[in-house]
PDB file of C-alpha atoms in Angstrom:
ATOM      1  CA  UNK J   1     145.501 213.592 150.842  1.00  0.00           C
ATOM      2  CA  UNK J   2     142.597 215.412 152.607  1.00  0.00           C
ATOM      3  CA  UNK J   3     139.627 213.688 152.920  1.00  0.00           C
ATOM      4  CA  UNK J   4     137.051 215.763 151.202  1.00  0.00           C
ATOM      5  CA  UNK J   5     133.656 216.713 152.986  1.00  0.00           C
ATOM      6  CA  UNK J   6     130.323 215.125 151.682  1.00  0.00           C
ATOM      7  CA  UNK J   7     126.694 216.538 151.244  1.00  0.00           C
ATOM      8  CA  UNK J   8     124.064 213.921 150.831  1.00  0.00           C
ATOM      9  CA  UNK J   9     120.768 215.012 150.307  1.00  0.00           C
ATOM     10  CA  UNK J  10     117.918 212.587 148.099  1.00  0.00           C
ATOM     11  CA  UNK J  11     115.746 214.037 145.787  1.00  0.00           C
ATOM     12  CA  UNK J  12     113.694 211.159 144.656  1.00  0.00           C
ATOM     13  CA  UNK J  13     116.410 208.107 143.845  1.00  0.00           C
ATOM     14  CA  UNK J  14     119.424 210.548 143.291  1.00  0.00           C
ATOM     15  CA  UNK J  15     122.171 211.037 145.770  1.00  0.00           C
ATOM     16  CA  UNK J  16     124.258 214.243 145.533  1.00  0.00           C
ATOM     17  CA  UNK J  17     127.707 215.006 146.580  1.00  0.00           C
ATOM     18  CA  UNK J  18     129.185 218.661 147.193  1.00  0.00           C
ATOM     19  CA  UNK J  19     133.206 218.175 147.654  1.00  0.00           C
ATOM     20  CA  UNK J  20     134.352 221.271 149.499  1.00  0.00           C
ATOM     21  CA  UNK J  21     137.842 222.509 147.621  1.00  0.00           C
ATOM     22  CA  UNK J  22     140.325 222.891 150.552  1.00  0.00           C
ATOM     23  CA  UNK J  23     141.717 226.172 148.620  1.00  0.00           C
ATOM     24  CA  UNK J  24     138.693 227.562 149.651  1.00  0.00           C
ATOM     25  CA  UNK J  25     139.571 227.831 153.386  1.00  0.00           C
ATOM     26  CA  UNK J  26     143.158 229.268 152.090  1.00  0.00           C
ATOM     27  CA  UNK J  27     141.708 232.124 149.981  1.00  0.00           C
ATOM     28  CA  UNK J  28     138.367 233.081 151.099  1.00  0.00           C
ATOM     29  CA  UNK J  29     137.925 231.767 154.629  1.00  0.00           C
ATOM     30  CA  UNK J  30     141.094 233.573 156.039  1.00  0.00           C
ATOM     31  CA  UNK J  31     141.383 236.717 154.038  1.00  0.00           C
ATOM     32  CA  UNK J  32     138.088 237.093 154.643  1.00  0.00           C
ATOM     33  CA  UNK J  33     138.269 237.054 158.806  1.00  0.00           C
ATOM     34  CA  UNK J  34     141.869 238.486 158.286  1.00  0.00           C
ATOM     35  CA  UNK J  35     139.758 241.430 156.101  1.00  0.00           C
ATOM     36  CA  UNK J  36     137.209 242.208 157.892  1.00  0.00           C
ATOM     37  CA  UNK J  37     139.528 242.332 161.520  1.00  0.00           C
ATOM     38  CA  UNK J  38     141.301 245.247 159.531  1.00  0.00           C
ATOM     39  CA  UNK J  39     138.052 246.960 158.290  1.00  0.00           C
ATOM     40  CA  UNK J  40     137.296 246.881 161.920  1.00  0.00           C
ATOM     41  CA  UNK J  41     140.594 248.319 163.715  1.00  0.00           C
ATOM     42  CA  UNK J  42     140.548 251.040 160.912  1.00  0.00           C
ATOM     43  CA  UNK J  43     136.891 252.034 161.445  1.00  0.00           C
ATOM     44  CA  UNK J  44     137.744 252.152 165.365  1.00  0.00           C
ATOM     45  CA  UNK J  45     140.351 254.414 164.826  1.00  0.00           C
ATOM     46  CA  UNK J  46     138.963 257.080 162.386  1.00  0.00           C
ATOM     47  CA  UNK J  47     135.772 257.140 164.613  1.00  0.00           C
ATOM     48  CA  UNK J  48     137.970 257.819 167.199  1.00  0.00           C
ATOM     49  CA  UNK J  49     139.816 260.910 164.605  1.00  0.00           C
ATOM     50  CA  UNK J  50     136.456 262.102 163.353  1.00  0.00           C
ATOM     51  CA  UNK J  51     135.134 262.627 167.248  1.00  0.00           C
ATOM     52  CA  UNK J  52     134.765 266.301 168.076  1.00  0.00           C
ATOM     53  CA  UNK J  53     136.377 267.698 170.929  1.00  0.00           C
ATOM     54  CA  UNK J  54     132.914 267.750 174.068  1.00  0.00           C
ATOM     55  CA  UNK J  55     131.719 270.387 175.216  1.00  0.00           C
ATOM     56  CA  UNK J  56     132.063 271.828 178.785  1.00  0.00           C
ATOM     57  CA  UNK J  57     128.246 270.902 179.260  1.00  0.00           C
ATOM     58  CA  UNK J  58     129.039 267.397 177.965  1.00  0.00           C
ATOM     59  CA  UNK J  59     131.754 266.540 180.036  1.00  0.00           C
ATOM     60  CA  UNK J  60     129.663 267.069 183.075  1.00  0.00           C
ATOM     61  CA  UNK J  61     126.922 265.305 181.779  1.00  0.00           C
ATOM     62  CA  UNK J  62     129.603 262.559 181.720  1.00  0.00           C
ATOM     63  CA  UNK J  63     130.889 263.121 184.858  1.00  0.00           C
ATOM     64  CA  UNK J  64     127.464 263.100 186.369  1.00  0.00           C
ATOM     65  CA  UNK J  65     127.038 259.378 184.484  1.00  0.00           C
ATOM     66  CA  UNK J  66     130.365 258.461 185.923  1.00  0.00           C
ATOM     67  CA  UNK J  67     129.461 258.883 189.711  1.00  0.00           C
ATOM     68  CA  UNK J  68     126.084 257.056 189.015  1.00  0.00           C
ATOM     69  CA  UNK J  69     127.493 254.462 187.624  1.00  0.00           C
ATOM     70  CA  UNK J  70     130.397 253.983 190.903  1.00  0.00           C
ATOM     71  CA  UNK J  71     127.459 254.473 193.153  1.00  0.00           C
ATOM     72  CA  UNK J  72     126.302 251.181 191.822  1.00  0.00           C
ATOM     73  CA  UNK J  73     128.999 249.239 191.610  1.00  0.00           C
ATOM     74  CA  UNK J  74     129.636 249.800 195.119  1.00  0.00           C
ATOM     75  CA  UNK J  75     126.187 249.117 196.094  1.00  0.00           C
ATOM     76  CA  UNK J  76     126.619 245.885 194.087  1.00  0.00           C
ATOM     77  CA  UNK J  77     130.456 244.654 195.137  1.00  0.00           C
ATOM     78  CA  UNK J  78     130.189 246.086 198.588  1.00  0.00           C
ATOM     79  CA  UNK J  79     130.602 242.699 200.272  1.00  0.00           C
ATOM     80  CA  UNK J  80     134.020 242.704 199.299  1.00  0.00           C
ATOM     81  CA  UNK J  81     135.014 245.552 200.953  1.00  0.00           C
ATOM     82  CA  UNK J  82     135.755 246.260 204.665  1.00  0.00           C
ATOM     83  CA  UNK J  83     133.330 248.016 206.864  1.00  0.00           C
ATOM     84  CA  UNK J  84     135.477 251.153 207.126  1.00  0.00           C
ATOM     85  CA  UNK J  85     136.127 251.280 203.475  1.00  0.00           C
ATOM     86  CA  UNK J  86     132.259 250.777 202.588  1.00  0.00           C
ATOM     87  CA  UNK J  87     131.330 253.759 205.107  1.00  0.00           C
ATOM     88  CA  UNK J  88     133.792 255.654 203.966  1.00  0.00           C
ATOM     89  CA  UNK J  89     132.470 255.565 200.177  1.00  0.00           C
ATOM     90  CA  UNK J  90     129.481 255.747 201.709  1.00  0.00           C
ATOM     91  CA  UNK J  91     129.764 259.299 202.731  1.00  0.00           C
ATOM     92  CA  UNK J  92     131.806 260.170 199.638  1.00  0.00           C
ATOM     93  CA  UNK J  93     128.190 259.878 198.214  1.00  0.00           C
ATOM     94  CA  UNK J  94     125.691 260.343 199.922  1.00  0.00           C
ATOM     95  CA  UNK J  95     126.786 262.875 202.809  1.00  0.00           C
ATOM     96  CA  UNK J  96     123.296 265.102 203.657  1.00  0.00           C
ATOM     97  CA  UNK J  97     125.892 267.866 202.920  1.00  0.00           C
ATOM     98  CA  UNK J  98     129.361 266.949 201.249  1.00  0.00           C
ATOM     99  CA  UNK J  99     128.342 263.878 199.265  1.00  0.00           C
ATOM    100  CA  UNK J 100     128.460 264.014 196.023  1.00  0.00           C
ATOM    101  CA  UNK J 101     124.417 262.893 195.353  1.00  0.00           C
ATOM    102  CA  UNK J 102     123.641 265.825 197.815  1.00  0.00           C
ATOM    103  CA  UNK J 103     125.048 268.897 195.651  1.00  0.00           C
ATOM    104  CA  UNK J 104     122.499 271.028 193.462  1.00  0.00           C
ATOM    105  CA  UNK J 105     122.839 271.106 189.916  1.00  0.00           C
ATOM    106  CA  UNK J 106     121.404 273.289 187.499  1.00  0.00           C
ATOM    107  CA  UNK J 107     118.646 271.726 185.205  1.00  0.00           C
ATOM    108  CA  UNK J 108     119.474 272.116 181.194  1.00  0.00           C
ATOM    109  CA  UNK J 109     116.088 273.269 179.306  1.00  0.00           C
ATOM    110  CA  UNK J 110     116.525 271.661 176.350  1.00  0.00           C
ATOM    111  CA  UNK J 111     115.298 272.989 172.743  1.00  0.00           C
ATOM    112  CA  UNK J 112     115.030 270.496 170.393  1.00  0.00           C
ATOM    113  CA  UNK J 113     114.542 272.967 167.528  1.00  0.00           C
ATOM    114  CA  UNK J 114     117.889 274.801 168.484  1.00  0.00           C
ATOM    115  CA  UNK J 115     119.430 271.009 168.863  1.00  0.00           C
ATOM    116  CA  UNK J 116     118.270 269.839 165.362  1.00  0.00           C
ATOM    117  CA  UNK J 117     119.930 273.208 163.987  1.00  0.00           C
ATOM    118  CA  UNK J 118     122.939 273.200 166.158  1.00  0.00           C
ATOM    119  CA  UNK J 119     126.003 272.620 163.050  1.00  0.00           C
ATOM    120  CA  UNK J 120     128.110 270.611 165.471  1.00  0.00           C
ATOM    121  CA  UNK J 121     125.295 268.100 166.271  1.00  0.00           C
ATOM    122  CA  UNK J 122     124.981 267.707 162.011  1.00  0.00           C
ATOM    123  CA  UNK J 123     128.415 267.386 161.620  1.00  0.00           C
ATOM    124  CA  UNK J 124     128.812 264.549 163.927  1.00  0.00           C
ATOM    125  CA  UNK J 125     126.093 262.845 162.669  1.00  0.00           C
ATOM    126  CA  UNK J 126     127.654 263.111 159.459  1.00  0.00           C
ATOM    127  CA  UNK J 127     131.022 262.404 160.485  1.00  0.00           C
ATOM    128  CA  UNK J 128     129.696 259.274 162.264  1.00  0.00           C
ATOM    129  CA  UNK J 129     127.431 258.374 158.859  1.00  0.00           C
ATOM    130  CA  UNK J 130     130.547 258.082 156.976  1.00  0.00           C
ATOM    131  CA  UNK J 131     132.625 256.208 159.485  1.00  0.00           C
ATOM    132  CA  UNK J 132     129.813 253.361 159.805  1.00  0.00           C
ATOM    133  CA  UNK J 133     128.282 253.460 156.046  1.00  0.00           C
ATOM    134  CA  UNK J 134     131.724 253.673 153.848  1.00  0.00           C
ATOM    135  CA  UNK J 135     133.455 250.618 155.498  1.00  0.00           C
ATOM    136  CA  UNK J 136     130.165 248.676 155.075  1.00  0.00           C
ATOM    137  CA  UNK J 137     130.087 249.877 151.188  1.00  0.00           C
ATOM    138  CA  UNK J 138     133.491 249.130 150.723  1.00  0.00           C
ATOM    139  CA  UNK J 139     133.635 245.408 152.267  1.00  0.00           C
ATOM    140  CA  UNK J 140     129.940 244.504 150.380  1.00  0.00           C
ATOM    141  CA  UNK J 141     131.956 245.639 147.177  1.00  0.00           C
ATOM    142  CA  UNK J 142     134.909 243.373 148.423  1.00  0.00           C
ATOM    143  CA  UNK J 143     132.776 240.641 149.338  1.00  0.00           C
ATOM    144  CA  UNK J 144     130.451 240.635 145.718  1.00  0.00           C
ATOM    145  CA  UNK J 145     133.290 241.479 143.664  1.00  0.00           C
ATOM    146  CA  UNK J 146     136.174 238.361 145.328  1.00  0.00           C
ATOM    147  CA  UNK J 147     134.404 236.319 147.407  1.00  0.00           C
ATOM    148  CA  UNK J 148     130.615 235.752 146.460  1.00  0.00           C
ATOM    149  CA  UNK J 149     129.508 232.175 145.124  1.00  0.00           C
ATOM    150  CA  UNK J 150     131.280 230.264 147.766  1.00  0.00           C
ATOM    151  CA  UNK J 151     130.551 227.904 150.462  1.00  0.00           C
ATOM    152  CA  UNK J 152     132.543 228.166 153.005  1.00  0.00           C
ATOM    153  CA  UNK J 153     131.923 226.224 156.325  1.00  0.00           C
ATOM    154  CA  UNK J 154     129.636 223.439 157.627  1.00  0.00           C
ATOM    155  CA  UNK J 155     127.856 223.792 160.627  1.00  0.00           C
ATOM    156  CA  UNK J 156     128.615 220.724 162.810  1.00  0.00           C
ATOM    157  CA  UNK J 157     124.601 220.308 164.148  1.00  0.00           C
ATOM    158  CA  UNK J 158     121.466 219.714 162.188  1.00  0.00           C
ATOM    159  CA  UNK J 159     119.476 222.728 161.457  1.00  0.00           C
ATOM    160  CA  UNK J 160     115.354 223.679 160.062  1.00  0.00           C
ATOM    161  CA  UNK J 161     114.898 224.597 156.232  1.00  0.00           C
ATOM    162  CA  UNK J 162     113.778 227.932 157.422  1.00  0.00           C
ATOM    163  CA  UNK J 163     117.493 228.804 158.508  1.00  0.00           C
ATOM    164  CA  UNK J 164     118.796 228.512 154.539  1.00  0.00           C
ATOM    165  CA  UNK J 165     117.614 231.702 153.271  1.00  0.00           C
ATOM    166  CA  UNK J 166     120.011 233.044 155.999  1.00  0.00           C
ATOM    167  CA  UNK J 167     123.188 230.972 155.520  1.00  0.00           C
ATOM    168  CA  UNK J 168     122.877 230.756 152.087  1.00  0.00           C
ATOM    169  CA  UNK J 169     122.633 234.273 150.858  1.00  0.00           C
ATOM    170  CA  UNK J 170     124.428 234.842 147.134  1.00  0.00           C
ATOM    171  CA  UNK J 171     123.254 230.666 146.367  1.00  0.00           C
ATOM    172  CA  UNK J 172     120.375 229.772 144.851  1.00  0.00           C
ATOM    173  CA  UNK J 173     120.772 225.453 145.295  1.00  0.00           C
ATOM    174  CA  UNK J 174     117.675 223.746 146.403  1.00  0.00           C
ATOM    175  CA  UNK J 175     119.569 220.699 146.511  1.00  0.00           C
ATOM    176  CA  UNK J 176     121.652 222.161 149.174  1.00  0.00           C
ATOM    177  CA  UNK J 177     122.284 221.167 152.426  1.00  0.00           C
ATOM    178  CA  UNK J 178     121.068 223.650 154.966  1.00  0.00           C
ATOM    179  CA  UNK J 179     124.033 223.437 157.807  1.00  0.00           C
ATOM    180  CA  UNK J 180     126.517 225.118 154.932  1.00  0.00           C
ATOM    181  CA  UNK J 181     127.007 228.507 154.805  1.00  0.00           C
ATOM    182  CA  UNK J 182     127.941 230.304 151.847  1.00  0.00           C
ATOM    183  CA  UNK J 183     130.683 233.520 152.074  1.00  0.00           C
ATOM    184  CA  UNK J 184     128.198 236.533 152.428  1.00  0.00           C
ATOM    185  CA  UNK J 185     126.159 235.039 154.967  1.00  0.00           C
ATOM    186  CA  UNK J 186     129.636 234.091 156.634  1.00  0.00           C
ATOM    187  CA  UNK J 187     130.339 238.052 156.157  1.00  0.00           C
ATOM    188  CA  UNK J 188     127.233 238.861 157.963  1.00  0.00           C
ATOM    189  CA  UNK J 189     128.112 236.432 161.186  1.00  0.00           C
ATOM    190  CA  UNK J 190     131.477 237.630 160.983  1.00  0.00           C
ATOM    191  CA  UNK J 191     130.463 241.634 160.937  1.00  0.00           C
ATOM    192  CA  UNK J 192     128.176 240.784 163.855  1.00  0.00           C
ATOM    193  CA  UNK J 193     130.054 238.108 165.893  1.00  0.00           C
ATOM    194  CA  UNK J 194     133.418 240.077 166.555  1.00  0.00           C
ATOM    195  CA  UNK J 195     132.577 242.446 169.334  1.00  0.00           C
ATOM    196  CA  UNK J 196     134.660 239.903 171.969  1.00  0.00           C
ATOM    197  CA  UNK J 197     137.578 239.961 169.554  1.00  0.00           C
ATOM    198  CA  UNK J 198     137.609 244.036 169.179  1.00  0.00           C
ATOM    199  CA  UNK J 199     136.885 244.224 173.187  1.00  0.00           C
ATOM    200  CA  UNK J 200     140.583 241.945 173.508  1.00  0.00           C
ATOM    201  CA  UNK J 201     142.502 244.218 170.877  1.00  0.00           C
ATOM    202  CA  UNK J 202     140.928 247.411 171.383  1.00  0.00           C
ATOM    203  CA  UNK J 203     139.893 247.757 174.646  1.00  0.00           C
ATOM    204  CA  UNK J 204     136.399 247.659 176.364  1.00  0.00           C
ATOM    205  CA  UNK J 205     135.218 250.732 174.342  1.00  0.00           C
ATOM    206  CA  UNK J 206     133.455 249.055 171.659  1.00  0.00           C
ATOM    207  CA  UNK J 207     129.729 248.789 172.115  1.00  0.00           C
ATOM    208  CA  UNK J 208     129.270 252.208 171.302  1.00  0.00           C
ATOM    209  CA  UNK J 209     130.584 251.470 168.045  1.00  0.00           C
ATOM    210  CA  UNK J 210     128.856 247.971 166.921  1.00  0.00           C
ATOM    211  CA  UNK J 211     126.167 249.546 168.346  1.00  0.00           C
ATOM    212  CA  UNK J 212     126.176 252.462 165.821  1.00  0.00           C
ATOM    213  CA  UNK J 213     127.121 249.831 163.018  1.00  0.00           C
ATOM    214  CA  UNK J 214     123.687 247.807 163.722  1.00  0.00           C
ATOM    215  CA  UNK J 215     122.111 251.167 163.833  1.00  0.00           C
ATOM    216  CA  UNK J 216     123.878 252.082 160.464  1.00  0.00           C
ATOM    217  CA  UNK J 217     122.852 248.721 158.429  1.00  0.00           C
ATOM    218  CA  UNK J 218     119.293 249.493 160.030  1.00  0.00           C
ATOM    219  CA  UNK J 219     119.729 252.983 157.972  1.00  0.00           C
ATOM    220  CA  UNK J 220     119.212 254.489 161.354  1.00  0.00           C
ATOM    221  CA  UNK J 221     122.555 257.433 161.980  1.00  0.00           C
ATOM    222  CA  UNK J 222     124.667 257.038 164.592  1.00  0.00           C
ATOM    223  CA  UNK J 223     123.580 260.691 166.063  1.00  0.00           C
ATOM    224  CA  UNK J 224     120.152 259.573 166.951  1.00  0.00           C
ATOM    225  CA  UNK J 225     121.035 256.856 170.032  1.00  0.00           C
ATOM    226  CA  UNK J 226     120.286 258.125 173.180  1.00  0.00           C
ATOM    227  CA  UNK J 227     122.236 258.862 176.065  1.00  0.00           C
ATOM    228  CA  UNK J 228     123.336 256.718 178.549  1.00  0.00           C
ATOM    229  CA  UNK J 229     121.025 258.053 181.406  1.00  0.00           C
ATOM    230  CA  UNK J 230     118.049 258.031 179.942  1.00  0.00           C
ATOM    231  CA  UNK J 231     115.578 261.054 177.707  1.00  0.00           C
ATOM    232  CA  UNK J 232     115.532 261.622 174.310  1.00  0.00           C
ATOM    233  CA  UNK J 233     118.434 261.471 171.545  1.00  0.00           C
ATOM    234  CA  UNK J 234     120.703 264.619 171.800  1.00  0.00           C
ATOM    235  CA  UNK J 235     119.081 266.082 174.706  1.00  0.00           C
ATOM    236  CA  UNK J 236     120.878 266.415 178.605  1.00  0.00           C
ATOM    237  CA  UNK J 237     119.402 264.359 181.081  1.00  0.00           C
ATOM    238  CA  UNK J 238     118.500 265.445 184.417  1.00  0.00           C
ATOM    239  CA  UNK J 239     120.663 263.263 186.638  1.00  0.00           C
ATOM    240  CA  UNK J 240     119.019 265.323 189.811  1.00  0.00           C
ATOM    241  CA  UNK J 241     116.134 262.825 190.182  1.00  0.00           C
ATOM    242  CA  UNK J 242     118.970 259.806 189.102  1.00  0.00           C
ATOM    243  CA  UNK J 243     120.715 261.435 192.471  1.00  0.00           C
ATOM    244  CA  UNK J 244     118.220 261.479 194.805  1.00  0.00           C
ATOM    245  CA  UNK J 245     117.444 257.888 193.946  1.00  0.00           C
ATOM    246  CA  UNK J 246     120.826 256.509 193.815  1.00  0.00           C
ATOM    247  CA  UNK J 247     121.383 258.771 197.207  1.00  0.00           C
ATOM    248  CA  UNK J 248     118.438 256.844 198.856  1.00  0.00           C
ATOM    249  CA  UNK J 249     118.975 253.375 197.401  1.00  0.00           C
ATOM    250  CA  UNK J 250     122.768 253.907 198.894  1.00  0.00           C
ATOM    251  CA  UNK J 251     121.698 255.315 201.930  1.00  0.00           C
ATOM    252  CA  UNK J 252     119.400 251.297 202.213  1.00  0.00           C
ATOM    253  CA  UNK J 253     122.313 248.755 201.889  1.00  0.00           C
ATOM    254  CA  UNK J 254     122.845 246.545 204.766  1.00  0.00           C
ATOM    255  CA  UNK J 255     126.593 245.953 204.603  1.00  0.00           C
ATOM    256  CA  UNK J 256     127.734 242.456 205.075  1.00  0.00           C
ATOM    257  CA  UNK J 257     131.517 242.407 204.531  1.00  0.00           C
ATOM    258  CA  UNK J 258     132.922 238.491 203.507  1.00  0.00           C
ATOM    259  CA  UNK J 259     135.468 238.479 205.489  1.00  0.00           C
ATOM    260  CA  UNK J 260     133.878 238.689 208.886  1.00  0.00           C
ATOM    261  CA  UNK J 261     134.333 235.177 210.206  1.00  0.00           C
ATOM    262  CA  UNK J 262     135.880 233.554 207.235  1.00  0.00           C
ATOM    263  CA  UNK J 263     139.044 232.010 209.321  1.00  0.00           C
ATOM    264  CA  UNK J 264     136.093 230.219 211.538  1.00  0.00           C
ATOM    265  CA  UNK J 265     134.722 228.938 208.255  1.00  0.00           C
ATOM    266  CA  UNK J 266     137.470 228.334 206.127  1.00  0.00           C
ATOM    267  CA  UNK J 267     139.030 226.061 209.079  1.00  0.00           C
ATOM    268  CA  UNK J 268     135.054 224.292 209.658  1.00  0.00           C
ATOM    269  CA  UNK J 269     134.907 223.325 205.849  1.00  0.00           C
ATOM    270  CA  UNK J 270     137.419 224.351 203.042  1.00  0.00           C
ATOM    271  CA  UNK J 271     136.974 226.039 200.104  1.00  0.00           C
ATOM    272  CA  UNK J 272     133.307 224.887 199.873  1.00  0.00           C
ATOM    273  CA  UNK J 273     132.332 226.748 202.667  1.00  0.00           C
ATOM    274  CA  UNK J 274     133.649 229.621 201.468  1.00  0.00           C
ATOM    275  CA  UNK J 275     131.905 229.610 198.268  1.00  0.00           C
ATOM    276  CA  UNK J 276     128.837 229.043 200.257  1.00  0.00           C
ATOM    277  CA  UNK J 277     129.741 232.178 202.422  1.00  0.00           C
ATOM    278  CA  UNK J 278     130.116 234.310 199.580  1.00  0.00           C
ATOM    279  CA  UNK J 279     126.662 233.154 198.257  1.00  0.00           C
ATOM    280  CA  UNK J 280     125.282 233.686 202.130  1.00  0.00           C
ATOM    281  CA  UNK J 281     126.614 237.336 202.128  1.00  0.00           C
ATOM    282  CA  UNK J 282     125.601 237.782 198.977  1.00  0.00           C
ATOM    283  CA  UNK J 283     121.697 237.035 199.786  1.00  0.00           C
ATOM    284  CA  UNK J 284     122.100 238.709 202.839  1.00  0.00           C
ATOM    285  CA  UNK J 285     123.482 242.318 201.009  1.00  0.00           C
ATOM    286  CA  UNK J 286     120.286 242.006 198.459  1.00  0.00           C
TER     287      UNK J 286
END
């Protein structure tokens, strides 16, 4: 037989035992993980349905983000790269007349008047409102209705009395120990603590949508995050100034490439010296 799991807490001469059912782990701690992991994959997906199709004005604004965004990774992994290769990028970006930072592009005047009244923009703050909100109303209904008034897990370190009015949400036990957490405080870590799970099954693209899920418990809609580069919430941003920036901080990197010398070192010391080169370039390229 399992050996059950004790809680001993004294109030005055009295010593109190909790005995954790192992049923509980069978039909509340899985189908609760197993639950919410659906919830999420479903969400994903009709976020992904209920997306409208960008506009032509978007989809440069993205490819302007895009090109930013390789600027700096090569400015940030170039000592991994040969010194024809880096030079080569190099110009790809930041040639005074073909590089890509070095075009002219026409600045967006933005109307926030005509934005707030634009019917696309309120439908896809809608559509996202009801992507984020009615899985969250759904699963709270779930959770109340099947799974409330159980304690679920035991956290294997001591923790502070002020941490039991937030693993012990739904319980009302003064006697209770603090390092147990009841089943809607577990569906609370759970909701927030599988973003690395999604990121294996679905891909990388997530963040955009826990973020809008914080921002939807907050009773904040997803519409009114801000865009990647910077200015205010469904407005362009002026990626000129981003380019002339990104041209110039390009246009500064001493290129150090790993490889130069690395039989010499390799031969003088092992693998140790080659970490130690890598951490030498790496110095040297900031």
């Amino acid at each position: 037989p399992q050996r059950p799991t004790l809680v001993r807490s004294r109030l005055g001469a009295m010593e109190h035992d909790l005995v954790l059912d192992p049923n509980i782990r069978d039909w509340v701690f899985l189908p609760l993980i197993a639950i919410m992991f659906l919830i999420g994959i479903l969400r994903h997906n009709v976020t992904f349905l209920l997306k409208s199709e960008p506009k032509p004005g978007e989809k440069e604004q993205a490819k302007q983000t895009m090109a930013l965004m390789r600027s700096r990774r090569l400015r940030a992994n170039s000592r991994f790269l040969s010194p024809s290769a880096f030079h080569a990028r190099r110009q790809y970006f930041s040639h005074p007349t073909t590089g890509v930072f070095s075009q002219k592009m026409e600045t967006a005047v933005a109307n926030p008047l005509a934005m707030m009244s634009d019917p696309d923009m309120m439908a896809n703050m809608m559509k996202g409102n009801m992507a984020q909100m009615v899985p969250q109303v759904f699963m709270m209904g779930v959770v109340n209705h099947f799974f409330s008034g159980f304690v679920l897990v035991k956290i294997p370190f001591p923790l502070t009395p002020s941490f039991k009015s937030m693993l012990q949400r739904g319980i009302v036990l003064a006697s209770l120990d603090v390092t147990y957490v009841t089943s809607l405080s577990w569906y609370f870590i759970v909701m927030f603590g599988m973003q690395g799970l999604f990121s294996i099954v679905l891909g990388q693209n997530t963040d955009e949508d826990t973020s809008s899920m914080m921002m939807a418990s907050a009773g904040m809609p997803p519409g009114m995050m801000g865009p990647p580069g910077g200015g205010m919430p469904g407005q362009p941003v002026d990626n000129q100034k981003n380019y002339d920036q990104e041209r110039e901080n390009l246009s500064m990197v001493d290129h150090v490439c790993m490889l130069d010398d690395s039989e010499k070192v390799l031969l003088a010391g092992g693998p140790a010296a080659y970490i130690r080169l890598a951490g030498r370039v790496k110095s040297k390229g900031e």
